Amino acid sequence: LGPAVDRGFLTAGHCDKIGDSPVTVTATGEPLGQVADVAFSNLKPVPETGLVLDAAVISATPRRGATMLAGQFPVAGVLTADAVKELGEDIVVCAVESQKPEQPLQCGPFNSVYAGFVSALVPGEHGDSGSAAFVISADGRAALIGTVSGPISHRGTSVLEPALKRLGVRVLLDPSVEPFPAGPEFSDLVTPAP
């Protein structure tokens, strides 16, 4: 499951269907919601941005705490697509691991933006698709960069901002921290959590 948005949650667009049946996402064994909208470019870069679209909206009402990644990093913004393309090799990228509740966070060095994906050397498991990928500021705030798409060995991550535009959604910001200011580095496709 990915970041909370104003219409529910994001996940990977390629998780939309198993065969011809819609996927119902569950958390703690109870239905969470169904995939409502998809921005999926079949894992190929779209001409407008050169980036892959791989996101979907799960219609649901985010609960309190949904804007806190891995239980400890409050979402304070979303990096713009241009800012993601400019990340340096000294940047650490983290992802929420859905398959390892005892170790909900994996981090590793940013590698590159290649073939439309963000590549970072972050360990992962099959089933982590759709999880939030983010960077952490010096004061512990999270800036989302994308949703995990695969391949796991290179942590392919689709960049978030173009998917938010295509899906017409905004990321919910954690109310406990000061948000990053919108501008060249941070997207305005955010809104305070209720």
PDB file of C-alpha atoms in Angstrom:
ATOM      1  CA  LEU A   1       0.000   0.000   0.000  1.00  0.00           C
ATOM      2  CA  GLY A   2       1.339   3.415  -0.910  1.00  0.00           C
ATOM      3  CA  PRO A   3       0.908   6.974   0.312  1.00  0.00           C
ATOM      4  CA  ALA A   4      -2.412   8.425   1.469  1.00  0.00           C
ATOM      5  CA  VAL A   5      -4.111  10.749  -1.026  1.00  0.00           C
ATOM      6  CA  ASP A   6      -7.290  12.816  -0.924  1.00  0.00           C
ATOM      7  CA  ARG A   7      -9.314   9.978  -2.490  1.00  0.00           C
ATOM      8  CA  GLY A   8      -7.759   7.038  -0.629  1.00  0.00           C
ATOM      9  CA  PHE A   9      -4.347   5.466  -1.117  1.00  0.00           C
ATOM     10  CA  LEU A  10      -1.951   4.911  -3.994  1.00  0.00           C
ATOM     11  CA  THR A  11      -0.622   1.563  -5.085  1.00  0.00           C
ATOM     12  CA  ALA A  12       1.136   0.329  -8.222  1.00  0.00           C
ATOM     13  CA  GLY A  13      -0.963   0.498 -11.381  1.00  0.00           C
ATOM     14  CA  HIS A  14       0.254  -2.928 -12.484  1.00  0.00           C
ATOM     15  CA  CYS A  15      -1.511  -4.346  -9.391  1.00  0.00           C
ATOM     16  CA  ASP A  16      -4.875  -3.311 -10.870  1.00  0.00           C
ATOM     17  CA  LYS A  17      -5.879  -6.664 -12.255  1.00  0.00           C
ATOM     18  CA  ILE A  18      -5.227 -10.324 -11.741  1.00  0.00           C
ATOM     19  CA  GLY A  19      -6.560 -11.871 -14.905  1.00  0.00           C
ATOM     20  CA  ASP A  20      -9.809 -10.010 -15.555  1.00  0.00           C
ATOM     21  CA  SER A  21     -10.849  -9.480 -11.927  1.00  0.00           C
ATOM     22  CA  PRO A  22     -10.390  -6.196 -10.043  1.00  0.00           C
ATOM     23  CA  VAL A  23      -8.120  -6.401  -7.021  1.00  0.00           C
ATOM     24  CA  THR A  24      -9.623  -5.755  -3.605  1.00  0.00           C
ATOM     25  CA  VAL A  25      -6.895  -4.592  -1.268  1.00  0.00           C
ATOM     26  CA  THR A  26      -7.069  -5.784   2.315  1.00  0.00           C
ATOM     27  CA  ALA A  27      -5.346  -4.620   5.462  1.00  0.00           C
ATOM     28  CA  THR A  28      -5.580  -6.656   8.629  1.00  0.00           C
ATOM     29  CA  GLY A  29      -7.899  -9.056   6.826  1.00  0.00           C
ATOM     30  CA  GLU A  30     -10.678  -6.530   6.184  1.00  0.00           C
ATOM     31  CA  PRO A  31     -11.446  -5.002   2.783  1.00  0.00           C
ATOM     32  CA  LEU A  32      -9.810  -1.613   2.390  1.00  0.00           C
ATOM     33  CA  GLY A  33     -11.170  -0.585  -0.997  1.00  0.00           C
ATOM     34  CA  GLN A  34     -11.027  -1.268  -4.701  1.00  0.00           C
ATOM     35  CA  VAL A  35      -8.829   0.239  -7.380  1.00  0.00           C
ATOM     36  CA  ALA A  36     -10.731   3.224  -8.794  1.00  0.00           C
ATOM     37  CA  ASP A  37      -8.359   4.953 -11.254  1.00  0.00           C
ATOM     38  CA  VAL A  38      -5.141   3.819 -12.900  1.00  0.00           C
ATOM     39  CA  ALA A  39      -2.194   5.670 -14.449  1.00  0.00           C
ATOM     40  CA  PHE A  40      -0.179   2.862 -16.009  1.00  0.00           C
ATOM     41  CA  SER A  41       2.095   3.117 -19.048  1.00  0.00           C
ATOM     42  CA  ASN A  42       2.803  -0.625 -19.306  1.00  0.00           C
ATOM     43  CA  LEU A  43       6.197  -0.019 -17.646  1.00  0.00           C
ATOM     44  CA  LYS A  44       7.350   2.139 -20.565  1.00  0.00           C
ATOM     45  CA  PRO A  45       8.224   5.860 -20.361  1.00  0.00           C
ATOM     46  CA  VAL A  46       5.530   8.249 -21.600  1.00  0.00           C
ATOM     47  CA  PRO A  47       6.677  10.771 -24.234  1.00  0.00           C
ATOM     48  CA  GLU A  48       5.585  13.893 -22.262  1.00  0.00           C
ATOM     49  CA  THR A  49       7.936  13.248 -19.334  1.00  0.00           C
ATOM     50  CA  GLY A  50      10.186  10.326 -20.266  1.00  0.00           C
ATOM     51  CA  LEU A  51       9.023   8.685 -17.022  1.00  0.00           C
ATOM     52  CA  VAL A  52       7.023   5.525 -16.330  1.00  0.00           C
ATOM     53  CA  LEU A  53       3.495   5.818 -14.954  1.00  0.00           C
ATOM     54  CA  ASP A  54       2.673   3.007 -12.528  1.00  0.00           C
ATOM     55  CA  ALA A  55       0.139   4.146  -9.954  1.00  0.00           C
ATOM     56  CA  ALA A  56      -3.476   3.540  -9.060  1.00  0.00           C
ATOM     57  CA  VAL A  57      -5.909   5.010  -6.551  1.00  0.00           C
ATOM     58  CA  ILE A  58      -7.576   2.708  -4.042  1.00  0.00           C
ATOM     59  CA  SER A  59     -10.828   4.326  -2.938  1.00  0.00           C
ATOM     60  CA  ALA A  60     -10.818   4.429   0.855  1.00  0.00           C
ATOM     61  CA  THR A  61     -10.840   6.814   3.785  1.00  0.00           C
ATOM     62  CA  PRO A  62      -7.311   7.112   5.195  1.00  0.00           C
ATOM     63  CA  ARG A  63      -7.222   6.684   8.953  1.00  0.00           C
ATOM     64  CA  ARG A  64      -5.324   8.847  11.381  1.00  0.00           C
ATOM     65  CA  GLY A  65      -1.622   8.025  11.134  1.00  0.00           C
ATOM     66  CA  ALA A  66      -1.760   7.179   7.416  1.00  0.00           C
ATOM     67  CA  THR A  67       0.557  10.129   6.734  1.00  0.00           C
ATOM     68  CA  MET A  68       3.335   8.690   8.928  1.00  0.00           C
ATOM     69  CA  LEU A  69       5.612   6.406   6.874  1.00  0.00           C
ATOM     70  CA  ALA A  70       6.893   3.278   8.635  1.00  0.00           C
ATOM     71  CA  GLY A  71       5.369   4.732  11.790  1.00  0.00           C
ATOM     72  CA  GLN A  72       8.098   7.357  12.143  1.00  0.00           C
ATOM     73  CA  PHE A  73       8.508   9.680   9.147  1.00  0.00           C
ATOM     74  CA  PRO A  74       5.765  12.283   8.603  1.00  0.00           C
ATOM     75  CA  VAL A  75       4.928  13.069   4.972  1.00  0.00           C
ATOM     76  CA  ALA A  76       5.814  16.734   4.416  1.00  0.00           C
ATOM     77  CA  GLY A  77       5.808  16.901   0.611  1.00  0.00           C
ATOM     78  CA  VAL A  78       6.375  15.387  -2.819  1.00  0.00           C
ATOM     79  CA  LEU A  79       9.485  16.006  -4.907  1.00  0.00           C
ATOM     80  CA  THR A  80       8.768  17.320  -8.403  1.00  0.00           C
ATOM     81  CA  ALA A  81       9.687  15.090 -11.334  1.00  0.00           C
ATOM     82  CA  ASP A  82      12.529  17.480 -12.223  1.00  0.00           C
ATOM     83  CA  ALA A  83      13.878  17.375  -8.648  1.00  0.00           C
ATOM     84  CA  VAL A  84      13.814  13.560  -8.679  1.00  0.00           C
ATOM     85  CA  LYS A  85      15.792  13.537 -11.929  1.00  0.00           C
ATOM     86  CA  GLU A  86      18.414  15.747 -10.215  1.00  0.00           C
ATOM     87  CA  LEU A  87      18.949  13.566  -7.124  1.00  0.00           C
ATOM     88  CA  GLY A  88      22.615  12.889  -6.470  1.00  0.00           C
ATOM     89  CA  GLU A  89      24.497   9.726  -5.619  1.00  0.00           C
ATOM     90  CA  ASP A  90      24.824  10.867  -1.996  1.00  0.00           C
ATOM     91  CA  ILE A  91      21.038  10.669  -1.505  1.00  0.00           C
ATOM     92  CA  VAL A  92      19.496   7.790   0.437  1.00  0.00           C
ATOM     93  CA  VAL A  93      16.144   6.475  -0.797  1.00  0.00           C
ATOM     94  CA  CYS A  94      13.834   4.566   1.529  1.00  0.00           C
ATOM     95  CA  ALA A  95      10.819   2.372   0.884  1.00  0.00           C
ATOM     96  CA  VAL A  96       8.141   0.999   3.159  1.00  0.00           C
ATOM     97  CA  GLU A  97       8.316  -2.795   3.093  1.00  0.00           C
ATOM     98  CA  SER A  98       4.868  -4.331   3.037  1.00  0.00           C
ATOM     99  CA  GLN A  99       6.159  -7.886   3.360  1.00  0.00           C
ATOM    100  CA  LYS A 100       8.283  -7.387   6.490  1.00  0.00           C
ATOM    101  CA  PRO A 101       6.246  -5.879   9.334  1.00  0.00           C
ATOM    102  CA  GLU A 102       9.137  -6.478  11.746  1.00  0.00           C
ATOM    103  CA  GLN A 103      11.396  -4.394   9.464  1.00  0.00           C
ATOM    104  CA  PRO A 104       9.037  -1.899   7.794  1.00  0.00           C
ATOM    105  CA  LEU A 105      11.723   0.314   6.293  1.00  0.00           C
ATOM    106  CA  GLN A 106      14.533  -0.441   3.847  1.00  0.00           C
ATOM    107  CA  CYS A 107      16.937   2.239   2.632  1.00  0.00           C
ATOM    108  CA  GLY A 108      19.816   2.378   0.186  1.00  0.00           C
ATOM    109  CA  PRO A 109      21.733   4.717  -2.105  1.00  0.00           C
ATOM    110  CA  PHE A 110      20.094   6.433  -5.047  1.00  0.00           C
ATOM    111  CA  ASN A 111      21.478   5.016  -8.269  1.00  0.00           C
ATOM    112  CA  SER A 112      19.935   6.844 -11.239  1.00  0.00           C
ATOM    113  CA  VAL A 113      16.831   7.665 -13.215  1.00  0.00           C
ATOM    114  CA  TYR A 114      17.019   5.186 -16.061  1.00  0.00           C
ATOM    115  CA  ALA A 115      14.428   4.124 -18.642  1.00  0.00           C
ATOM    116  CA  GLY A 116      11.823   6.159 -16.804  1.00  0.00           C
ATOM    117  CA  PHE A 117      12.359   4.585 -13.379  1.00  0.00           C
ATOM    118  CA  VAL A 118      14.163   5.742 -10.270  1.00  0.00           C
ATOM    119  CA  SER A 119      16.763   3.143  -9.412  1.00  0.00           C
ATOM    120  CA  ALA A 120      18.040   2.835  -5.855  1.00  0.00           C
ATOM    121  CA  LEU A 121      19.866  -0.054  -4.256  1.00  0.00           C
ATOM    122  CA  VAL A 122      17.203  -0.886  -1.682  1.00  0.00           C
ATOM    123  CA  PRO A 123      16.427  -4.489  -0.719  1.00  0.00           C
ATOM    124  CA  GLY A 124      12.842  -5.572  -1.206  1.00  0.00           C
ATOM    125  CA  GLU A 125      10.424  -8.443  -1.611  1.00  0.00           C
ATOM    126  CA  HIS A 126       7.908  -9.560  -4.181  1.00  0.00           C
ATOM    127  CA  GLY A 127       4.663  -7.906  -3.148  1.00  0.00           C
ATOM    128  CA  ASP A 128       6.180  -4.535  -2.220  1.00  0.00           C
ATOM    129  CA  SER A 129       4.816  -2.934  -5.402  1.00  0.00           C
ATOM    130  CA  GLY A 130       2.889   0.225  -4.686  1.00  0.00           C
ATOM    131  CA  SER A 131       4.744   0.993  -1.461  1.00  0.00           C
ATOM    132  CA  ALA A 132       5.906   4.549  -0.855  1.00  0.00           C
ATOM    133  CA  ALA A 133       9.447   5.492  -1.907  1.00  0.00           C
ATOM    134  CA  PHE A 134      10.835   8.616  -0.278  1.00  0.00           C
ATOM    135  CA  VAL A 135      13.819  10.600   0.950  1.00  0.00           C
ATOM    136  CA  ILE A 136      14.220  11.847   4.522  1.00  0.00           C
ATOM    137  CA  SER A 137      15.247  15.401   5.392  1.00  0.00           C
ATOM    138  CA  ALA A 138      17.775  16.176   8.133  1.00  0.00           C
ATOM    139  CA  ASP A 139      14.885  16.951  10.507  1.00  0.00           C
ATOM    140  CA  GLY A 140      13.142  13.605   9.826  1.00  0.00           C
ATOM    141  CA  ARG A 141      10.412  14.729   7.409  1.00  0.00           C
ATOM    142  CA  ALA A 142       9.602  12.527   4.408  1.00  0.00           C
ATOM    143  CA  ALA A 143       9.498  13.808   0.833  1.00  0.00           C
ATOM    144  CA  LEU A 144       7.783  11.259  -1.412  1.00  0.00           C
ATOM    145  CA  ILE A 145       9.449  10.491  -4.733  1.00  0.00           C
ATOM    146  CA  GLY A 146       7.370   7.607  -6.078  1.00  0.00           C
ATOM    147  CA  THR A 147       5.726   4.232  -5.757  1.00  0.00           C
ATOM    148  CA  VAL A 148       7.654   0.966  -5.941  1.00  0.00           C
ATOM    149  CA  SER A 149       7.229  -0.728  -9.313  1.00  0.00           C
ATOM    150  CA  GLY A 150      10.093  -3.275  -9.421  1.00  0.00           C
ATOM    151  CA  PRO A 151      12.459  -4.880 -10.331  1.00  0.00           C
ATOM    152  CA  ILE A 152      13.269  -5.607  -6.733  1.00  0.00           C
ATOM    153  CA  SER A 153      17.061  -5.972  -7.164  1.00  0.00           C
ATOM    154  CA  HIS A 154      17.275  -2.379  -8.387  1.00  0.00           C
ATOM    155  CA  ARG A 155      14.157  -1.024  -6.667  1.00  0.00           C
ATOM    156  CA  GLY A 156      12.460   0.362  -9.735  1.00  0.00           C
ATOM    157  CA  THR A 157      10.287   3.230  -8.594  1.00  0.00           C
ATOM    158  CA  SER A 158       7.909   5.205 -10.754  1.00  0.00           C
ATOM    159  CA  VAL A 159       8.075   8.957 -10.107  1.00  0.00           C
ATOM    160  CA  LEU A 160       5.047  10.187  -8.195  1.00  0.00           C
ATOM    161  CA  GLU A 161       4.292  13.697  -9.484  1.00  0.00           C
ATOM    162  CA  PRO A 162       3.290  12.739 -13.073  1.00  0.00           C
ATOM    163  CA  ALA A 163       0.985  10.005 -11.710  1.00  0.00           C
ATOM    164  CA  LEU A 164      -0.662  12.451  -9.297  1.00  0.00           C
ATOM    165  CA  LYS A 165      -1.354  14.790 -12.224  1.00  0.00           C
ATOM    166  CA  ARG A 166      -2.785  11.992 -14.373  1.00  0.00           C
ATOM    167  CA  LEU A 167      -4.948  10.628 -11.534  1.00  0.00           C
ATOM    168  CA  GLY A 168      -6.124  14.051 -10.343  1.00  0.00           C
ATOM    169  CA  VAL A 169      -5.212  13.409  -6.700  1.00  0.00           C
ATOM    170  CA  ARG A 170      -3.186  15.150  -4.018  1.00  0.00           C
ATOM    171  CA  VAL A 171      -0.969  13.543  -1.375  1.00  0.00           C
ATOM    172  CA  LEU A 172      -2.110  14.020   2.214  1.00  0.00           C
ATOM    173  CA  LEU A 173       0.456  15.822   4.379  1.00  0.00           C
ATOM    174  CA  ASP A 174       1.014  14.931   8.000  1.00  0.00           C
ATOM    175  CA  PRO A 175      -0.494  17.631  10.247  1.00  0.00           C
ATOM    176  CA  SER A 176       2.284  17.323  12.849  1.00  0.00           C
ATOM    177  CA  VAL A 177       5.037  18.927  10.735  1.00  0.00           C
ATOM    178  CA  GLU A 178       5.703  21.967   8.604  1.00  0.00           C
ATOM    179  CA  PRO A 179       5.241  21.055   4.917  1.00  0.00           C
ATOM    180  CA  PHE A 180       7.981  21.615   2.362  1.00  0.00           C
ATOM    181  CA  PRO A 181       7.192  24.788   0.354  1.00  0.00           C
ATOM    182  CA  ALA A 182       5.840  24.270  -3.183  1.00  0.00           C
ATOM    183  CA  GLY A 183       8.257  25.391  -5.884  1.00  0.00           C
ATOM    184  CA  PRO A 184      10.887  23.954  -8.242  1.00  0.00           C
ATOM    185  CA  GLU A 185      11.771  21.145  -5.801  1.00  0.00           C
ATOM    186  CA  PHE A 186       8.419  20.371  -4.193  1.00  0.00           C
ATOM    187  CA  SER A 187       5.096  19.734  -5.924  1.00  0.00           C
ATOM    188  CA  ASP A 188       1.917  21.635  -5.139  1.00  0.00           C
ATOM    189  CA  LEU A 189      -0.065  18.384  -5.556  1.00  0.00           C
ATOM    190  CA  VAL A 190      -0.443  18.057  -1.784  1.00  0.00           C
ATOM    191  CA  THR A 191      -3.086  18.903   0.790  1.00  0.00           C
ATOM    192  CA  PRO A 192      -3.194  18.814   4.600  1.00  0.00           C
ATOM    193  CA  ALA A 193      -4.649  15.633   6.077  1.00  0.00           C
ATOM    194  CA  PRO A 194      -8.045  16.232   7.717  1.00  0.00           C
TER     195      PRO A 194
END
